[in-house]
Amino acid sequence: MNISKSGYRVFSANSTTACTELAKKITERLGVELGKSVVYQESNRETRVDVKESVRGQNIFIIQTIPRDVNTAIMELLVMAYALKTNCAENIIGVIPYFPYSKQCKMRKRGSIVCKLLASMLAKAGLTHIITMDLHQKEIQGFFSFPVDNLRASPFLLQYIQDEIPDYRNAIIVAKSPSAAKRAQSYAERLRLGLAVMHGEAQCSESDMADGRHSPPPLSSGRTTSGHPGLELPYTGRHQAAFPGIELPMMMAKEKPPITVVGDVGGRIAIIVDDIIDDVEDFVAAAEILKERGAYKIYIMATHGLLSAEAPRLIEESAIDEVVVTNTVPHEVQKLQCPKIKTVDVSMILAEAIRRIHNGESMAYLFRNITVDD
C-alpha cells in the first residue's frame, strides 16, 4: 500500500498532458508525489477513472484545470470525486482554479443558473471543500453547501506590473466597462496610479419582451375565455394588468451611447484589468480606442486566459502590446500562436492553500490586506 507519510494525496483529474502541468508544479512545491490514477475516454466518449492506490481515511485533493473541452473536464472531476468517495476517502477537496460556468450565475430570460446546478452536482459526487480563484461573482460561493476558498490572483499580477513593465509609474489602470470599475479601482489604489473607465462598449442586448415578463400575453377588451363564447374572464388582482384602462409605465428603450473614456490616457501606459479574457473582440476594440486617445502602450491583465477561437490571431494583429494571464487555465497552444501572451505562475498560493487546509491552519494569511471589493 502506497500511503503518503503526510496523510494526504494529490491527484490530477485531467486526461490531457497539458493540463497536468499545474498539478505537477503544485506537488513539487508541496514535496509530495502526484497520486497514481488513470483518467481516459473510452471509444464511446464515456469518462473512466481508475484510482491505482488506497485512499482510505485520507484527505484527497483533486486538481482540475479546465481546457477547451469544458464538459469533459467536469465529468472527469465528478467521476474521480465519486470514485474516491466510494473508496472511503476522508475528505475530498477540489482544487479548481477556474470554476467553469461561472458566467452563468444569473437568471437570463427563460434559462437557468447553471453555476448552481454544477455546485449541487459536485456536492452530490462527494466533494467536501473547494479551492478556486477569482470567481466571476463572489456571490457564487453561496451556491455551495460546503466551504469555498476563493483565492486572489491580484498579488501576482500586481507584482508582474511592478517587475516587468518599465516605467509603470506612468501607467493608468483602465476598466473596459463600468462593471469592471471596482477591480480596476483596487489595482489603481494599490499601485498609486490613476484610473480610467470606458463606457459605451458593445453589450449583449436583452429584450424585456422575450424574458417572460409579458406572459401570458395581454388580453384585448373583447377577448373571452377559450371554449366559452361570451364568458368574460373574472377580474382578479393577478390579471389586472391584462385589462384595458390599467397601464403600467413603460421603460424607455436603451440606446448604446458612443464609446467614451472617462480619464486622461494621453501619453500613458494603459493597463486594462479583468477576471476573464475569452473572446477578445471587446478588448481589441478597447485597445483601438485607447490608442486613439493617446496611450502609447496597452497591456491586458486577467486571471483566467481562456482565449477561445481566434483570440491569439486577433491579439497578434491588434494594438495590444501584451496580454498577461495566470496558469489557472492551460494556454500553451495559444502562446505558440501569439508571442504577446505571457503567463504568471500561481501554483505557490494553491500549494499553500492545500497545505493549510490539510494541517487545519487558518487561511487568513492568504487573504491578508484583501478587502470586500477586491
GROMACS .gro file of C-alpha atoms in nm:
model
  374
    1MET     CA    1   0.000   0.000   0.000
    2ASN     CA    2   0.148   0.336  -0.110
    3ILE     CA    3   0.025   0.583   0.153
    4SER     CA    4   0.179   0.927   0.182
    5LYS     CA    5   0.352   0.993   0.516
    6SER     CA    6   0.181   1.329   0.528
    7GLY     CA    7  -0.165   1.168   0.534
    8TYR     CA    8  -0.296   1.329   0.217
    9ARG     CA    9  -0.278   1.265  -0.154
   10VAL     CA   10  -0.294   1.497  -0.452
   11PHE     CA   11  -0.450   1.371  -0.775
   12SER     CA   12  -0.491   1.524  -1.118
   13ALA     CA   13  -0.835   1.471  -1.268
   14ASN     CA   14  -0.734   1.553  -1.624
   15SER     CA   15  -0.671   1.321  -1.914
   16THR     CA   16  -0.458   1.562  -2.119
   17THR     CA   17  -0.086   1.613  -2.068
   18ALA     CA   18  -0.102   1.992  -2.098
   19CYS     CA   19  -0.348   2.013  -1.811
   20THR     CA   20  -0.133   1.815  -1.566
   21GLU     CA   21   0.146   2.077  -1.564
   22LEU     CA   22  -0.018   2.281  -1.289
   23ALA     CA   23  -0.070   1.967  -1.079
   24LYS     CA   24   0.299   1.880  -1.114
   25LYS     CA   25   0.407   2.229  -1.008
   26ILE     CA   26   0.182   2.215  -0.701
   27THR     CA   27   0.306   1.872  -0.590
   28GLU     CA   28   0.668   1.979  -0.639
   29ARG     CA   29   0.610   2.275  -0.408
   30LEU     CA   30   0.440   2.051  -0.153
   31GLY     CA   31   0.713   1.787  -0.175
   32VAL     CA   32   0.471   1.501  -0.245
   33GLU     CA   33   0.418   1.269  -0.537
   34LEU     CA   34   0.120   1.303  -0.766
   35GLY     CA   35  -0.136   1.035  -0.685
   36LYS     CA   36  -0.150   0.734  -0.916
   37SER     CA   37  -0.464   0.731  -1.125
   38VAL     CA   38  -0.570   0.685  -1.486
   39VAL     CA   39  -0.827   0.915  -1.645
   40TYR     CA   40  -0.929   0.841  -2.002
   41GLN     CA   41  -1.210   0.844  -2.254
   42GLU     CA   42  -1.350   0.519  -2.390
   43SER     CA   43  -1.431   0.477  -2.759
   44ASN     CA   44  -1.788   0.596  -2.699
   45ARG     CA   45  -1.654   0.910  -2.519
   46GLU     CA   46  -1.754   0.789  -2.173
   47THR     CA   47  -1.518   0.901  -1.897
   48ARG     CA   48  -1.346   0.632  -1.694
   49VAL     CA   49  -1.131   0.684  -1.382
   50ASP     CA   50  -0.914   0.417  -1.219
   51VAL     CA   51  -0.753   0.505  -0.884
   52LYS     CA   52  -0.437   0.299  -0.853
   53GLU     CA   53  -0.371   0.328  -0.477
   54SER     CA   54  -0.553   0.322  -0.144
   55VAL     CA   55  -0.712   0.647  -0.028
   56ARG     CA   56  -0.899   0.514   0.276
   57GLY     CA   57  -0.918   0.766   0.559
   58GLN     CA   58  -0.704   1.029   0.383
   59ASN     CA   59  -0.757   1.388   0.277
   60ILE     CA   60  -0.765   1.389  -0.103
   61PHE     CA   61  -0.705   1.697  -0.318
   62ILE     CA   62  -0.820   1.678  -0.681
   63ILE     CA   63  -0.658   1.933  -0.910
   64GLN     CA   64  -0.868   2.002  -1.217
   65THR     CA   65  -0.783   2.264  -1.473
   66ILE     CA   66  -1.040   2.340  -1.739
   67PRO     CA   67  -0.929   2.305  -2.102
   68ARG     CA   68  -1.139   2.395  -2.404
   69ASP     CA   69  -1.350   2.082  -2.365
   70VAL     CA   70  -1.524   2.210  -2.053
   71ASN     CA   71  -1.791   1.940  -2.023
   72THR     CA   72  -1.538   1.656  -2.044
   73ALA     CA   73  -1.334   1.819  -1.768
   74ILE     CA   74  -1.643   1.847  -1.549
   75MET     CA   75  -1.725   1.479  -1.597
   76GLU     CA   76  -1.366   1.383  -1.515
   77LEU     CA   77  -1.392   1.576  -1.189
   78LEU     CA   78  -1.730   1.428  -1.098
   79VAL     CA   79  -1.631   1.071  -1.178
   80MET     CA   80  -1.300   1.096  -0.991
   81ALA     CA   81  -1.466   1.253  -0.685
   82TYR     CA   82  -1.725   0.976  -0.679
   83ALA     CA   83  -1.457   0.707  -0.721
   84LEU     CA   84  -1.264   0.848  -0.424
   85LYS     CA   85  -1.582   0.875  -0.218
   86THR     CA   86  -1.670   0.510  -0.278
   87ASN     CA   87  -1.312   0.416  -0.186
   88CYS     CA   88  -1.363   0.571   0.161
   89ALA     CA   89  -1.157   0.890   0.135
   90GLU     CA   90  -1.197   1.101   0.449
   91ASN     CA   91  -1.230   1.440   0.277
   92ILE     CA   92  -1.231   1.526  -0.092
   93ILE     CA   93  -1.120   1.879  -0.174
   94GLY     CA   94  -1.147   2.007  -0.530
   95VAL     CA   95  -0.875   2.246  -0.647
   96ILE     CA   96  -1.047   2.417  -0.942
   97PRO     CA   97  -0.854   2.738  -1.019
   98TYR     CA   98  -1.102   2.843  -1.289
   99PHE     CA   99  -1.457   2.748  -1.199
  100PRO     CA  100  -1.649   2.663  -1.519
  101TYR     CA  101  -1.992   2.806  -1.599
  102SER     CA  102  -1.922   3.091  -1.357
  103LYS     CA  103  -2.061   3.343  -1.605
  104GLN     CA  104  -2.396   3.161  -1.592
  105CYS     CA  105  -2.461   3.266  -1.234
  106LYS     CA  106  -2.767   3.483  -1.300
  107MET     CA  107  -3.109   3.415  -1.450
  108ARG     CA  108  -3.131   3.512  -1.815
  109LYS     CA  109  -3.472   3.506  -1.984
  110ARG     CA  110  -3.607   3.151  -1.958
  111GLY     CA  111  -3.267   2.996  -1.895
  112SER     CA  112  -3.127   2.863  -1.570
  113ILE     CA  113  -2.850   2.932  -1.320
  114VAL     CA  114  -2.614   2.660  -1.442
  115CYS     CA  115  -2.347   2.752  -1.188
  116LYS     CA  116  -2.585   2.650  -0.906
  117LEU     CA  117  -2.655   2.320  -1.083
  118LEU     CA  118  -2.283   2.246  -1.107
  119ALA     CA  119  -2.235   2.326  -0.739
  120SER     CA  120  -2.506   2.074  -0.649
  121MET     CA  121  -2.353   1.809  -0.875
  122LEU     CA  122  -2.011   1.849  -0.713
  123ALA     CA  123  -2.160   1.810  -0.366
  124LYS     CA  124  -2.353   1.500  -0.474
  125ALA     CA  125  -2.038   1.347  -0.625
  126GLY     CA  126  -1.862   1.370  -0.289
  127LEU     CA  127  -1.665   1.693  -0.275
  128THR     CA  128  -1.648   1.845   0.074
  129HIS     CA  129  -1.449   2.162   0.002
  130ILE     CA  130  -1.336   2.369  -0.297
  131ILE     CA  131  -1.033   2.589  -0.359
  132THR     CA  132  -1.080   2.821  -0.653
  133MET     CA  133  -0.952   3.157  -0.773
  134ASP     CA  134  -1.122   3.482  -0.868
  135LEU     CA  135  -1.480   3.366  -0.912
  136HIS     CA  136  -1.662   3.572  -1.172
  137GLN     CA  137  -1.903   3.682  -0.898
  138LYS     CA  138  -1.818   3.637  -0.530
  139GLU     CA  139  -2.183   3.554  -0.458
  140ILE     CA  140  -2.129   3.219  -0.632
  141GLN     CA  141  -1.988   3.093  -0.300
  142GLY     CA  142  -2.345   3.094  -0.170
  143PHE     CA  143  -2.443   2.823  -0.421
  144PHE     CA  144  -2.238   2.562  -0.235
  145SER     CA  145  -2.338   2.356   0.068
  146PHE     CA  146  -1.973   2.320   0.174
  147PRO     CA  147  -1.680   2.562   0.227
  148VAL     CA  148  -1.531   2.750  -0.070
  149ASP     CA  149  -1.198   2.933  -0.058
  150ASN     CA  150  -1.193   3.196  -0.331
  151LEU     CA  151  -0.823   3.290  -0.364
  152ARG     CA  152  -0.698   3.605  -0.540
  153ALA     CA  153  -0.451   3.631  -0.826
  154SER     CA  154  -0.414   4.008  -0.798
  155PRO     CA  155  -0.096   3.998  -0.581
  156PHE     CA  156   0.083   3.805  -0.856
  157LEU     CA  157  -0.043   4.033  -1.133
  158LEU     CA  158   0.046   4.344  -0.934
  159GLN     CA  159   0.394   4.205  -0.881
  160TYR     CA  160   0.425   4.145  -1.257
  161ILE     CA  161   0.331   4.507  -1.327
  162GLN     CA  162   0.596   4.632  -1.085
  163ASP     CA  163   0.870   4.398  -1.206
  164GLU     CA  164   0.807   4.361  -1.580
  165ILE     CA  165   0.653   4.685  -1.705
  166PRO     CA  166   0.918   4.954  -1.746
  167ASP     CA  167   0.813   5.296  -1.619
  168TYR     CA  168   0.489   5.156  -1.476
  169ARG     CA  169   0.461   5.475  -1.269
  170ASN     CA  170   0.349   5.640  -1.592
  171ALA     CA  171   0.066   5.389  -1.631
  172ILE     CA  172  -0.307   5.427  -1.580
  173ILE     CA  173  -0.541   5.143  -1.484
  174VAL     CA  174  -0.837   5.106  -1.721
  175ALA     CA  175  -1.174   4.940  -1.667
  176LYS     CA  176  -1.314   4.847  -2.008
  177SER     CA  177  -1.668   4.874  -1.871
  178PRO     CA  178  -1.831   5.032  -1.564
  179SER     CA  179  -1.892   4.683  -1.422
  180ALA     CA  180  -1.514   4.627  -1.401
  181ALA     CA  181  -1.452   4.958  -1.223
  182LYS     CA  182  -1.423   4.808  -0.873
  183ARG     CA  183  -1.148   4.569  -0.976
  184ALA     CA  184  -0.966   4.845  -1.164
  185GLN     CA  185  -1.000   5.081  -0.868
  186SER     CA  186  -0.840   4.821  -0.640
  187TYR     CA  187  -0.540   4.790  -0.875
  188ALA     CA  188  -0.509   5.168  -0.907
  189GLU     CA  189  -0.516   5.225  -0.532
  190ARG     CA  190  -0.258   4.956  -0.460
  191LEU     CA  191  -0.019   5.082  -0.730
  192ARG     CA  192  -0.090   5.451  -0.654
  193LEU     CA  193  -0.193   5.508  -1.016
  194GLY     CA  194  -0.474   5.690  -1.190
  195LEU     CA  195  -0.799   5.527  -1.304
  196ALA     CA  196  -0.987   5.547  -1.633
  197VAL     CA  197  -1.324   5.391  -1.716
  198MET     CA  198  -1.454   5.313  -2.064
  199HIS     CA  199  -1.825   5.345  -2.128
  200GLY     CA  200  -2.040   5.257  -2.428
  201GLU     CA  201  -1.883   4.931  -2.540
  202ALA     CA  202  -2.096   4.675  -2.723
  203GLN     CA  203  -2.302   4.462  -2.488
  204CYS     CA  204  -2.536   4.169  -2.532
  205SER     CA  205  -2.885   4.307  -2.581
  206GLU     CA  206  -3.157   4.160  -2.366
  207SER     CA  207  -3.514   4.218  -2.474
  208ASP     CA  208  -3.765   4.255  -2.195
  209MET     CA  209  -4.033   4.134  -2.433
  210ALA     CA  210  -3.865   3.793  -2.455
  211ASP     CA  211  -3.784   3.721  -2.091
  212GLY     CA  212  -4.127   3.608  -1.972
  213ARG     CA  213  -4.237   3.933  -1.808
  214HIS     CA  214  -4.526   3.962  -2.052
  215SER     CA  215  -4.651   3.604  -2.018
  216PRO     CA  216  -4.940   3.537  -2.057
  217PRO     CA  217  -4.990   3.789  -2.339
  218PRO     CA  218  -5.224   4.084  -2.270
  219LEU     CA  219  -5.594   4.027  -2.338
  220SER     CA  220  -5.789   4.264  -2.558
  221SER     CA  221  -6.112   4.416  -2.423
  222GLY     CA  222  -6.329   4.189  -2.636
  223ARG     CA  223  -6.141   3.866  -2.568
  224THR     CA  224  -6.322   3.586  -2.392
  225THR     CA  225  -6.209   3.258  -2.245
  226SER     CA  226  -6.138   2.976  -2.487
  227GLY     CA  227  -6.429   2.741  -2.548
  228HIS     CA  228  -6.689   2.960  -2.377
  229PRO     CA  229  -6.801   3.239  -2.607
  230GLY     CA  230  -6.931   3.539  -2.421
  231LEU     CA  231  -6.788   3.427  -2.085
  232GLU     CA  232  -6.565   3.705  -1.959
  233LEU     CA  233  -6.252   3.641  -1.761
  234PRO     CA  234  -6.313   3.720  -1.391
  235TYR     CA  235  -6.132   4.022  -1.251
  236THR     CA  236  -5.859   3.943  -1.001
  237GLY     CA  237  -5.557   4.134  -0.883
  238ARG     CA  238  -5.339   3.881  -1.062
  239HIS     CA  239  -5.489   3.968  -1.400
  240GLN     CA  240  -5.537   4.340  -1.351
  241ALA     CA  241  -5.251   4.432  -1.588
  242ALA     CA  242  -5.430   4.246  -1.869
  243PHE     CA  243  -5.740   4.470  -1.862
  244PRO     CA  244  -5.776   4.796  -2.050
  245GLY     CA  245  -5.758   5.116  -1.852
  246ILE     CA  246  -5.489   4.988  -1.615
  247GLU     CA  247  -5.150   5.056  -1.770
  248LEU     CA  248  -4.812   5.044  -1.608
  249PRO     CA  249  -4.547   5.298  -1.718
  250MET     CA  250  -4.322   5.159  -1.989
  251MET     CA  251  -3.945   5.165  -1.951
  252MET     CA  252  -3.764   5.379  -2.202
  253ALA     CA  253  -3.567   5.179  -2.456
  254LYS     CA  254  -3.192   5.172  -2.401
  255GLU     CA  255  -2.969   5.331  -2.659
  256LYS     CA  256  -2.600   5.248  -2.657
  257PRO     CA  257  -2.401   5.570  -2.610
  258PRO     CA  258  -2.087   5.640  -2.812
  259ILE     CA  259  -1.771   5.498  -2.661
  260THR     CA  260  -1.614   5.743  -2.419
  261VAL     CA  261  -1.312   5.723  -2.190
  262VAL     CA  262  -1.351   5.887  -1.851
  263GLY     CA  263  -0.995   5.975  -1.759
  264ASP     CA  264  -0.685   6.101  -1.939
  265VAL     CA  265  -0.480   5.825  -2.105
  266GLY     CA  266  -0.276   6.051  -2.334
  267GLY     CA  267   0.096   5.973  -2.317
  268ARG     CA  268   0.032   5.691  -2.066
  269ILE     CA  269   0.071   5.316  -2.048
  270ALA     CA  270  -0.286   5.177  -2.037
  271ILE     CA  271  -0.336   4.863  -1.829
  272ILE     CA  272  -0.678   4.700  -1.875
  273VAL     CA  273  -0.770   4.466  -1.589
  274ASP     CA  274  -1.038   4.196  -1.583
  275ASP     CA  275  -1.100   3.850  -1.440
  276ILE     CA  276  -1.157   3.652  -1.764
  277ILE     CA  277  -1.032   3.705  -2.117
  278ASP     CA  278  -1.204   3.473  -2.361
  279ASP     CA  279  -1.347   3.628  -2.678
  280VAL     CA  280  -1.115   3.923  -2.728
  281GLU     CA  281  -1.315   4.143  -2.966
  282ASP     CA  282  -1.413   4.382  -2.682
  283PHE     CA  283  -1.052   4.405  -2.564
  284VAL     CA  284  -0.927   4.470  -2.916
  285ALA     CA  285  -1.188   4.745  -2.966
  286ALA     CA  286  -1.095   4.898  -2.630
  287ALA     CA  287  -0.727   4.896  -2.725
  288GLU     CA  288  -0.804   5.081  -3.050
  289ILE     CA  289  -0.996   5.350  -2.861
  290LEU     CA  290  -0.717   5.390  -2.607
  291LYS     CA  291  -0.463   5.417  -2.887
  292GLU     CA  292  -0.669   5.691  -3.047
  293ARG     CA  293  -0.683   5.873  -2.713
  294GLY     CA  294  -0.303   5.878  -2.694
  295ALA     CA  295  -0.199   5.571  -2.495
  296TYR     CA  296   0.137   5.455  -2.625
  297LYS     CA  297   0.137   5.105  -2.475
  298ILE     CA  298  -0.154   4.879  -2.389
  299TYR     CA  299  -0.143   4.582  -2.152
  300ILE     CA  300  -0.424   4.346  -2.054
  301MET     CA  301  -0.410   4.172  -1.714
  302ALA     CA  302  -0.655   3.891  -1.643
  303THR     CA  303  -0.667   3.593  -1.409
  304HIS     CA  304  -0.816   3.335  -1.644
  305GLY     CA  305  -0.689   3.324  -2.002
  306LEU     CA  306  -0.945   3.111  -2.186
  307LEU     CA  307  -0.851   3.273  -2.519
  308SER     CA  308  -1.102   3.079  -2.728
  309ALA     CA  309  -1.148   3.062  -3.104
  310GLU     CA  310  -0.944   3.320  -3.296
  311ALA     CA  311  -0.824   3.506  -2.986
  312PRO     CA  312  -0.446   3.454  -3.042
  313ARG     CA  313  -0.462   3.582  -3.401
  314LEU     CA  314  -0.677   3.880  -3.309
  315ILE     CA  315  -0.441   3.975  -3.026
  316GLU     CA  316  -0.137   3.943  -3.253
  317GLU     CA  317  -0.293   4.172  -3.515
  318SER     CA  318  -0.427   4.428  -3.264
  319ALA     CA  319  -0.287   4.736  -3.090
  320ILE     CA  320  -0.245   4.533  -2.770
  321ASP     CA  321   0.121   4.509  -2.668
  322GLU     CA  322   0.093   4.229  -2.413
  323VAL     CA  323  -0.169   4.001  -2.256
  324VAL     CA  324  -0.077   3.871  -1.910
  325VAL     CA  325  -0.275   3.580  -1.762
  326THR     CA  326  -0.215   3.319  -1.493
  327ASN     CA  327  -0.182   2.944  -1.541
  328THR     CA  328  -0.525   2.866  -1.393
  329VAL     CA  329  -0.623   2.755  -1.745
  330PRO     CA  330  -0.388   2.575  -1.990
  331HIS     CA  331  -0.298   2.803  -2.282
  332GLU     CA  332   0.033   2.674  -2.417
  333VAL     CA  333  -0.108   2.634  -2.768
  334GLN     CA  334  -0.229   2.993  -2.770
  335LYS     CA  335   0.115   3.114  -2.657
  336LEU     CA  336   0.276   2.939  -2.953
  337GLN     CA  337   0.036   3.121  -3.184
  338CYS     CA  338   0.083   3.462  -3.020
  339PRO     CA  339   0.410   3.571  -2.851
  340LYS     CA  340   0.225   3.863  -2.688
  341ILE     CA  341   0.065   3.624  -2.435
  342LYS     CA  342   0.261   3.596  -2.108
  343THR     CA  343   0.197   3.368  -1.810
  344VAL     CA  344   0.218   3.427  -1.436
  345ASP     CA  345   0.252   3.117  -1.216
  346VAL     CA  346   0.004   3.094  -0.925
  347SER     CA  347   0.092   2.741  -0.814
  348MET     CA  348   0.255   2.884  -0.499
  349ILE     CA  349  -0.070   3.007  -0.344
  350LEU     CA  350  -0.262   2.694  -0.446
  351ALA     CA  351   0.002   2.472  -0.284
  352GLU     CA  352  -0.004   2.683   0.034
  353ALA     CA  353  -0.385   2.659   0.047
  354ILE     CA  354  -0.364   2.279   0.023
  355ARG     CA  355  -0.104   2.263   0.299
  356ARG     CA  356  -0.302   2.487   0.533
  357ILE     CA  357  -0.631   2.304   0.480
  358HIS     CA  358  -0.473   1.967   0.545
  359ASN     CA  359  -0.296   2.091   0.861
  360GLY     CA  360  -0.605   2.270   0.988
  361GLU     CA  361  -0.431   2.609   0.979
  362SER     CA  362  -0.603   2.942   0.927
  363MET     CA  363  -0.647   3.062   0.569
  364ALA     CA  364  -0.639   3.428   0.678
  365TYR     CA  365  -0.273   3.461   0.576
  366LEU     CA  366  -0.370   3.407   0.211
  367PHE     CA  367  -0.627   3.687   0.233
  368ARG     CA  368  -0.417   3.947   0.417
  369ASN     CA  369  -0.493   4.303   0.305
  370ILE     CA  370  -0.777   4.169   0.085
  371THR     CA  371  -1.090   4.384   0.110
  372VAL     CA  372  -1.451   4.304   0.024
  373ASP     CA  373  -1.427   4.487  -0.308
  374ASP     CA  374  -1.111   4.305  -0.424
   0.00000   0.00000   0.00000
